Amino acid sequence: MNLGGGQVVNKQPMMPSSSGGSWKSSAAAAGGDSGVSDQFPAGLRVLVVDDDSTCLMILEKMLRHCKYEVTKCNRAEVALSYLRENKNGFDVVISDVHMPDMDGFKLLEHIGLEMDLPVIMMSADDSKSVVMKGVTHGACDYLIKPVRIEALRNIWQHVVRKRKHEWKDFDQSASADEQKQPEEPDYSSSANEGHNWKNTKRRKDEDDEADERDESSSLKKPRVVWSVELHQQFVAAVNQLGIDKAVPKKILELMNVPGLTRENVASHLQKYRLYLRRLSGSQHPGGMNTGFMGGPDPGFGSMSSLNGLDLQALAASGQLGQLPPQSLATLQAAALGRSTNLKSTISVPVIDQRNIFSFENPKSRYPEVQSQHLTNNNSSKQINLLPGIPTNMEPKQFVSMHQSGQHSLGNMNNLVLMQMGGQSQSQSQSQAQLNTNVHNGLRQPVMSNEMLTRGGVVDMAPTVYNPVVSVSQASSLVNFSMGHKTDSSRSSYSLRGNLGIPNLPNTSSALQGDRNLDTKVSRKGTVPSYDIFNDLNQNRDWGLPDVGLTFDQNQHTIQTGLDASNPLLLQHNRSSGRDMGGQNRNITSGKVMLSQGFETRTHHNGSNVGQHRTTYVKTENDNDGSCHSTLYSEQYGQDDLLAAVLKHQQHQQQEGVGQPENEFVFDGYALDDLPV
Amino acid sequence: MDVVSQLQRQFVEHATSLYREGYLDDQFTQLLKLQDESNPDFVVEVVSLFFEDTEKLLNNLTTALQQESIDYKQVDAHVHQFKGSSSSIGAQRVKNVCVVFRNYCDEKNLDGCLVCLEQAKNEYLLVRNKLEALFNVSL
């Protein structure tokens, strides 16, 4: 592999490891070409993985024609070892989907978790389901074979985009951090890198970075590369703390890596939990569904945003009950079983919902949801949710969602909610409702797709996701999850509906439509949505405009759901880009039922928060709301908002269990069973 | 360079006829474009590689379809790969057979699969002959 390819300035794709190296050194390591940025994207360092040697040869030739530096390998394990050996040795990875030794999606997950490089999937298979799977797993792009050289010429954009986002996140989190915790040291190295990066890209550094870190005055935190050692340190810290108690702040302290910020840890933790979820997804099939939805939407929505972790949390909370156990399970499975590949996750049998929830402790995400369920929602309700979202809840929620969810984010949430809502209702009902809701609010097919694809969303639908899935690509994923739901009895949540697709009255039809999906995705399909969201959150810029919107609806019916959903929304916002923060706040304006969790969001807006909280509180946990709001208000900037929300949720969940840390407290995760 | 230009013309004509008959598609053209002085035998190399892989694939497929209890997933995986490599080369007819083949796999239709396997073998041999003639080499 060619380390040297990158031009220092522009190309520097990989920032030195967090611990590390200064930018200069990394540049040097990278072969430090003397920063001829003009040459970019020439010299882009590409790693190609494909078991078909013919294709590999052709691709290599094409990439060389584009003046990229190419390293090829035909086995995923070999590719991973290349990547691990040279942490900053590559800028982008192109991988085939179908490989004998390791599934391409699994490789994608590993890379995302460990190195966080942009990964492009490719395959001769152009069926929607597979493409959707790529999206939900976090692939930057998906190429259909035969690959043309024109398609390869532009892959550099993914590198640039990813870096840009990272910077952005850094900035936001950095600024947020500063306010709250000035302790995280800035990476000196990163600062350096960031500097270049920033200069090239943005101007933010001065404001954000200046105060937070030592030298960072104008540096943006470079992207942290989670090397194997770093990841192992991380895992050790997490294990030491216990999954439940593993909060970014503590992990950070334990790891004691200079230059690593809480945000880095937080986002990595998210991914990790998602990963764990997927692993153990099969073990806790039902979990997800059950706890998830206090209010179908919120729980669901939150799930997606929360990323696998949330799901688990939700699942753990089990109380949510709103989400059909299956969905939760699926979500969980998806999250955990990511490595095992989506399919398996989906099939996560309906884990006893309670279990799932309990072990996850969504706290971070769905504190509200859970608490809600527990407190307000009658357990019966919750139960309903699981199998099918309680009828009452959904319609309203969705409707409200719709309205509020104008934002992209909102849309997503809506979807989630819808799905959730769908779940709560009886299956049949849910579908109907979903459909309606979908129409109303779900405009955003895109979002929904994502949601669906994530699978997390899908799970929401209590039982039958499958049908919905067919609606769109996302739906395919959804189906997966849905199908998996062991509960099966669940309403076939027409995800489609959620997607914004015209109602799919019955899942069964949907199922058929997605024959492929079903076949492929044997899973119950609960999990996926979650993952999707997580992935989405993490990788994308959601630009969640108003997450809060969705919450509104949830209030009345699905309290728990609301919470859940809200967090999701929040999450999304968060992950998508800290910049979103502003948007999210808007949500609060009244819509956000997000019971406690939302408040955090709103408090950005400030005023909204206070108001909302109280309102929400009534539905869910009134008690916590107030306190949480304060908690959140102090929070950080946009990023923190999310965190705050999560935290808030946790609080909610625990009835005011204060999660002191501002950071994302992922306490909810009682991943006892999860192999860490 | 009459001879050279003549040979070139022949090549072009021959290739054109292959396109016309559907043996090759645009992807093959892309491969030709990739060839340059630094790697003058690129296309021949790639095509040879393709044929080698195909032989193995076809053998695997034959074996897989002769099993008592057929693992269609495995068969599908093979066909999928075959489809990928044939489309990357530009062997259009082979790729088309693969598409049909995959459908039969999904349906677990053994007869259909066997028919497709035969067709795939035939198309492979055909395109191989054509390409060998085109390049005037034994691939």
PDB file of C-alpha atoms in Angstrom, chain A residues 163-300:
ATOM      1  CA  ARG A 163     -13.263  14.604   6.307  1.00  0.00           C
ATOM      2  CA  LYS A 164     -15.356  17.602   6.094  1.00  0.00           C
ATOM      3  CA  HIS A 165     -17.942  16.051   8.267  1.00  0.00           C
ATOM      4  CA  GLU A 166     -15.507  15.000  10.735  1.00  0.00           C
ATOM      5  CA  TRP A 167     -14.204  18.393  11.053  1.00  0.00           C
ATOM      6  CA  LYS A 168     -17.537  19.743  11.462  1.00  0.00           C
ATOM      7  CA  ASP A 169     -18.338  17.381  14.143  1.00  0.00           C
ATOM      8  CA  PHE A 170     -15.219  18.148  15.760  1.00  0.00           C
ATOM      9  CA  ASP A 171     -15.869  21.731  15.748  1.00  0.00           C
ATOM     10  CA  GLN A 172     -19.191  21.441  17.167  1.00  0.00           C
ATOM     11  CA  SER A 173     -18.350  19.016  19.727  1.00  0.00           C
ATOM     12  CA  ALA A 174     -15.308  20.866  20.483  1.00  0.00           C
ATOM     13  CA  SER A 175     -17.092  23.985  21.148  1.00  0.00           C
ATOM     14  CA  ALA A 176     -19.650  22.202  23.081  1.00  0.00           C
ATOM     15  CA  ASP A 177     -17.067  20.510  24.985  1.00  0.00           C
ATOM     16  CA  GLU A 178     -15.327  23.524  25.838  1.00  0.00           C
ATOM     17  CA  GLN A 179     -18.212  24.894  27.480  1.00  0.00           C
ATOM     18  CA  LYS A 180     -18.843  22.018  29.533  1.00  0.00           C
ATOM     19  CA  GLN A 181     -15.733  20.274  30.001  1.00  0.00           C
ATOM     20  CA  PRO A 182     -12.600  21.773  29.152  1.00  0.00           C
ATOM     21  CA  GLU A 183     -10.772  18.841  30.217  1.00  0.00           C
ATOM     22  CA  GLU A 184     -10.332  17.012  27.073  1.00  0.00           C
ATOM     23  CA  PRO A 185      -7.071  17.874  25.695  1.00  0.00           C
ATOM     24  CA  ASP A 186      -6.902  18.722  22.205  1.00  0.00           C
ATOM     25  CA  TYR A 187      -4.817  16.757  20.016  1.00  0.00           C
ATOM     26  CA  SER A 188      -1.896  18.623  19.158  1.00  0.00           C
ATOM     27  CA  SER A 189      -1.391  16.560  16.220  1.00  0.00           C
ATOM     28  CA  SER A 190      -4.858  16.732  15.205  1.00  0.00           C
ATOM     29  CA  ALA A 191      -4.762  20.358  15.530  1.00  0.00           C
ATOM     30  CA  ASN A 192      -2.060  20.467  13.108  1.00  0.00           C
ATOM     31  CA  GLU A 193      -3.794  18.401  10.689  1.00  0.00           C
ATOM     32  CA  GLY A 194      -6.905  20.095  11.234  1.00  0.00           C
ATOM     33  CA  HIS A 195      -5.236  23.212  10.531  1.00  0.00           C
ATOM     34  CA  ASN A 196      -4.513  22.350   7.081  1.00  0.00           C
ATOM     35  CA  TRP A 197      -7.699  20.716   6.663  1.00  0.00           C
ATOM     36  CA  LYS A 198      -9.491  23.539   7.985  1.00  0.00           C
ATOM     37  CA  ASN A 199      -7.778  26.084   6.090  1.00  0.00           C
ATOM     38  CA  THR A 200      -8.611  24.276   3.104  1.00  0.00           C
ATOM     39  CA  LYS A 201     -12.041  23.610   4.127  1.00  0.00           C
ATOM     40  CA  ARG A 202     -13.434  25.775   6.692  1.00  0.00           C
ATOM     41  CA  ARG A 203     -12.865  28.655   8.789  1.00  0.00           C
ATOM     42  CA  LYS A 204     -14.325  27.486  11.918  1.00  0.00           C
ATOM     43  CA  ASP A 205     -11.296  26.634  13.722  1.00  0.00           C
ATOM     44  CA  GLU A 206     -10.754  29.880  15.333  1.00  0.00           C
ATOM     45  CA  ASP A 207     -13.919  30.069  17.187  1.00  0.00           C
ATOM     46  CA  ASP A 208     -14.360  26.566  18.110  1.00  0.00           C
ATOM     47  CA  GLU A 209     -11.025  25.316  18.601  1.00  0.00           C
ATOM     48  CA  ALA A 210      -9.313  28.209  19.964  1.00  0.00           C
ATOM     49  CA  ASP A 211     -10.186  27.826  23.473  1.00  0.00           C
ATOM     50  CA  GLU A 212     -10.690  24.282  23.761  1.00  0.00           C
ATOM     51  CA  ARG A 213      -7.414  22.867  23.276  1.00  0.00           C
ATOM     52  CA  ASP A 214      -4.012  23.865  23.805  1.00  0.00           C
ATOM     53  CA  GLU A 215      -2.724  24.484  20.557  1.00  0.00           C
ATOM     54  CA  SER A 216      -5.762  24.142  18.774  1.00  0.00           C
ATOM     55  CA  SER A 217      -6.327  27.677  18.362  1.00  0.00           C
ATOM     56  CA  SER A 218      -7.070  27.322  14.791  1.00  0.00           C
ATOM     57  CA  LEU A 219      -7.084  23.702  14.384  1.00  0.00           C
ATOM     58  CA  LYS A 220      -9.853  21.493  13.934  1.00  0.00           C
ATOM     59  CA  LYS A 221      -9.607  18.285  15.532  1.00  0.00           C
ATOM     60  CA  PRO A 222      -8.524  15.887  13.067  1.00  0.00           C
ATOM     61  CA  ARG A 223     -10.404  12.833  12.626  1.00  0.00           C
ATOM     62  CA  VAL A 224      -9.511  10.284  15.103  1.00  0.00           C
ATOM     63  CA  VAL A 225      -8.408   7.097  13.621  1.00  0.00           C
ATOM     64  CA  TRP A 226      -9.364   4.248  15.774  1.00  0.00           C
ATOM     65  CA  SER A 227      -6.419   2.057  15.428  1.00  0.00           C
ATOM     66  CA  VAL A 228      -6.504  -1.429  16.683  1.00  0.00           C
ATOM     67  CA  GLU A 229      -4.612  -0.568  19.798  1.00  0.00           C
ATOM     68  CA  LEU A 230      -6.771   2.357  20.462  1.00  0.00           C
ATOM     69  CA  HIS A 231      -9.816   0.324  19.958  1.00  0.00           C
ATOM     70  CA  GLN A 232      -8.502  -2.289  22.276  1.00  0.00           C
ATOM     71  CA  GLN A 233      -7.834   0.287  24.871  1.00  0.00           C
ATOM     72  CA  PHE A 234     -11.307   1.454  24.366  1.00  0.00           C
ATOM     73  CA  VAL A 235     -12.739  -1.995  24.714  1.00  0.00           C
ATOM     74  CA  ALA A 236     -10.712  -2.600  27.810  1.00  0.00           C
ATOM     75  CA  ALA A 237     -11.986   0.574  29.306  1.00  0.00           C
ATOM     76  CA  VAL A 238     -15.515  -0.293  28.446  1.00  0.00           C
ATOM     77  CA  ASN A 239     -15.197  -3.700  29.935  1.00  0.00           C
ATOM     78  CA  GLN A 240     -13.680  -2.300  32.992  1.00  0.00           C
ATOM     79  CA  LEU A 241     -16.454   0.097  33.473  1.00  0.00           C
ATOM     80  CA  GLY A 242     -19.067  -2.304  32.468  1.00  0.00           C
ATOM     81  CA  ILE A 243     -21.201  -1.793  29.484  1.00  0.00           C
ATOM     82  CA  ASP A 244     -23.863  -0.169  31.458  1.00  0.00           C
ATOM     83  CA  LYS A 245     -21.671   2.291  33.008  1.00  0.00           C
ATOM     84  CA  ALA A 246     -19.470   2.950  30.124  1.00  0.00           C
ATOM     85  CA  VAL A 247     -19.891   6.573  29.520  1.00  0.00           C
ATOM     86  CA  PRO A 248     -17.670   8.449  27.208  1.00  0.00           C
ATOM     87  CA  LYS A 249     -16.231  10.555  29.907  1.00  0.00           C
ATOM     88  CA  LYS A 250     -15.164   7.697  32.039  1.00  0.00           C
ATOM     89  CA  ILE A 251     -13.930   5.761  29.132  1.00  0.00           C
ATOM     90  CA  LEU A 252     -11.896   8.682  28.116  1.00  0.00           C
ATOM     91  CA  GLU A 253     -10.395   8.926  31.503  1.00  0.00           C
ATOM     92  CA  LEU A 254      -9.591   5.309  31.632  1.00  0.00           C
ATOM     93  CA  MET A 255      -8.075   5.276  28.254  1.00  0.00           C
ATOM     94  CA  ASN A 256      -6.008   8.231  29.049  1.00  0.00           C
ATOM     95  CA  VAL A 257      -5.084   8.940  25.533  1.00  0.00           C
ATOM     96  CA  PRO A 258      -3.883  12.396  24.886  1.00  0.00           C
ATOM     97  CA  GLY A 259      -5.698  14.202  22.273  1.00  0.00           C
ATOM     98  CA  LEU A 260      -8.763  12.078  22.410  1.00  0.00           C
ATOM     99  CA  THR A 261     -11.923  13.906  23.108  1.00  0.00           C
ATOM    100  CA  ARG A 262     -15.043  12.802  24.645  1.00  0.00           C
ATOM    101  CA  GLU A 263     -16.832  13.196  21.415  1.00  0.00           C
ATOM    102  CA  ASN A 264     -14.556  10.816  19.737  1.00  0.00           C
ATOM    103  CA  VAL A 265     -15.148   8.325  22.419  1.00  0.00           C
ATOM    104  CA  ALA A 266     -18.822   8.954  22.377  1.00  0.00           C
ATOM    105  CA  SER A 267     -19.239   8.421  18.737  1.00  0.00           C
ATOM    106  CA  HIS A 268     -17.042   5.427  18.816  1.00  0.00           C
ATOM    107  CA  LEU A 269     -18.997   4.061  21.683  1.00  0.00           C
ATOM    108  CA  GLN A 270     -22.112   4.425  19.697  1.00  0.00           C
ATOM    109  CA  LYS A 271     -20.728   2.440  16.921  1.00  0.00           C
ATOM    110  CA  TYR A 272     -19.394  -0.097  19.252  1.00  0.00           C
ATOM    111  CA  ARG A 273     -22.656  -0.625  20.898  1.00  0.00           C
ATOM    112  CA  LEU A 274     -24.293  -0.982  17.635  1.00  0.00           C
ATOM    113  CA  TYR A 275     -21.783  -3.542  16.766  1.00  0.00           C
ATOM    114  CA  LEU A 276     -22.333  -5.391  19.961  1.00  0.00           C
ATOM    115  CA  ARG A 277     -25.947  -5.288  19.451  1.00  0.00           C
ATOM    116  CA  ARG A 278     -25.659  -6.894  16.222  1.00  0.00           C
ATOM    117  CA  LEU A 279     -23.526  -9.540  17.637  1.00  0.00           C
ATOM    118  CA  SER A 280     -25.886 -10.394  20.304  1.00  0.00           C
ATOM    119  CA  GLY A 281     -28.829  -9.442  18.325  1.00  0.00           C
ATOM    120  CA  SER A 282     -29.669 -12.955  17.695  1.00  0.00           C
ATOM    121  CA  GLN A 283     -29.586 -13.594  21.295  1.00  0.00           C
ATOM    122  CA  HIS A 284     -32.056 -11.034  22.114  1.00  0.00           C
ATOM    123  CA  PRO A 285     -34.401 -11.008  19.404  1.00  0.00           C
ATOM    124  CA  GLY A 286     -37.323  -9.899  21.185  1.00  0.00           C
ATOM    125  CA  GLY A 287     -35.764  -7.426  23.311  1.00  0.00           C
ATOM    126  CA  MET A 288     -35.858  -4.675  21.025  1.00  0.00           C
ATOM    127  CA  ASN A 289     -39.322  -4.689  20.263  1.00  0.00           C
ATOM    128  CA  THR A 290     -40.644  -4.775  23.581  1.00  0.00           C
ATOM    129  CA  GLY A 291     -39.064  -2.107  25.333  1.00  0.00           C
ATOM    130  CA  PHE A 292     -38.746   0.036  22.547  1.00  0.00           C
ATOM    131  CA  MET A 293     -41.686   1.683  22.151  1.00  0.00           C
ATOM    132  CA  GLY A 294     -43.172   3.400  24.855  1.00  0.00           C
ATOM    133  CA  GLY A 295     -44.711   5.442  22.314  1.00  0.00           C
ATOM    134  CA  PRO A 296     -44.285   3.868  19.127  1.00  0.00           C
ATOM    135  CA  ASP A 297     -42.759   6.674  17.513  1.00  0.00           C
ATOM    136  CA  PRO A 298     -40.569   8.082  19.983  1.00  0.00           C
ATOM    137  CA  GLY A 299     -39.121   4.914  20.950  1.00  0.00           C
ATOM    138  CA  PHE A 300     -38.638   4.031  17.528  1.00  0.00           C
TER     139      PHE A 300
END
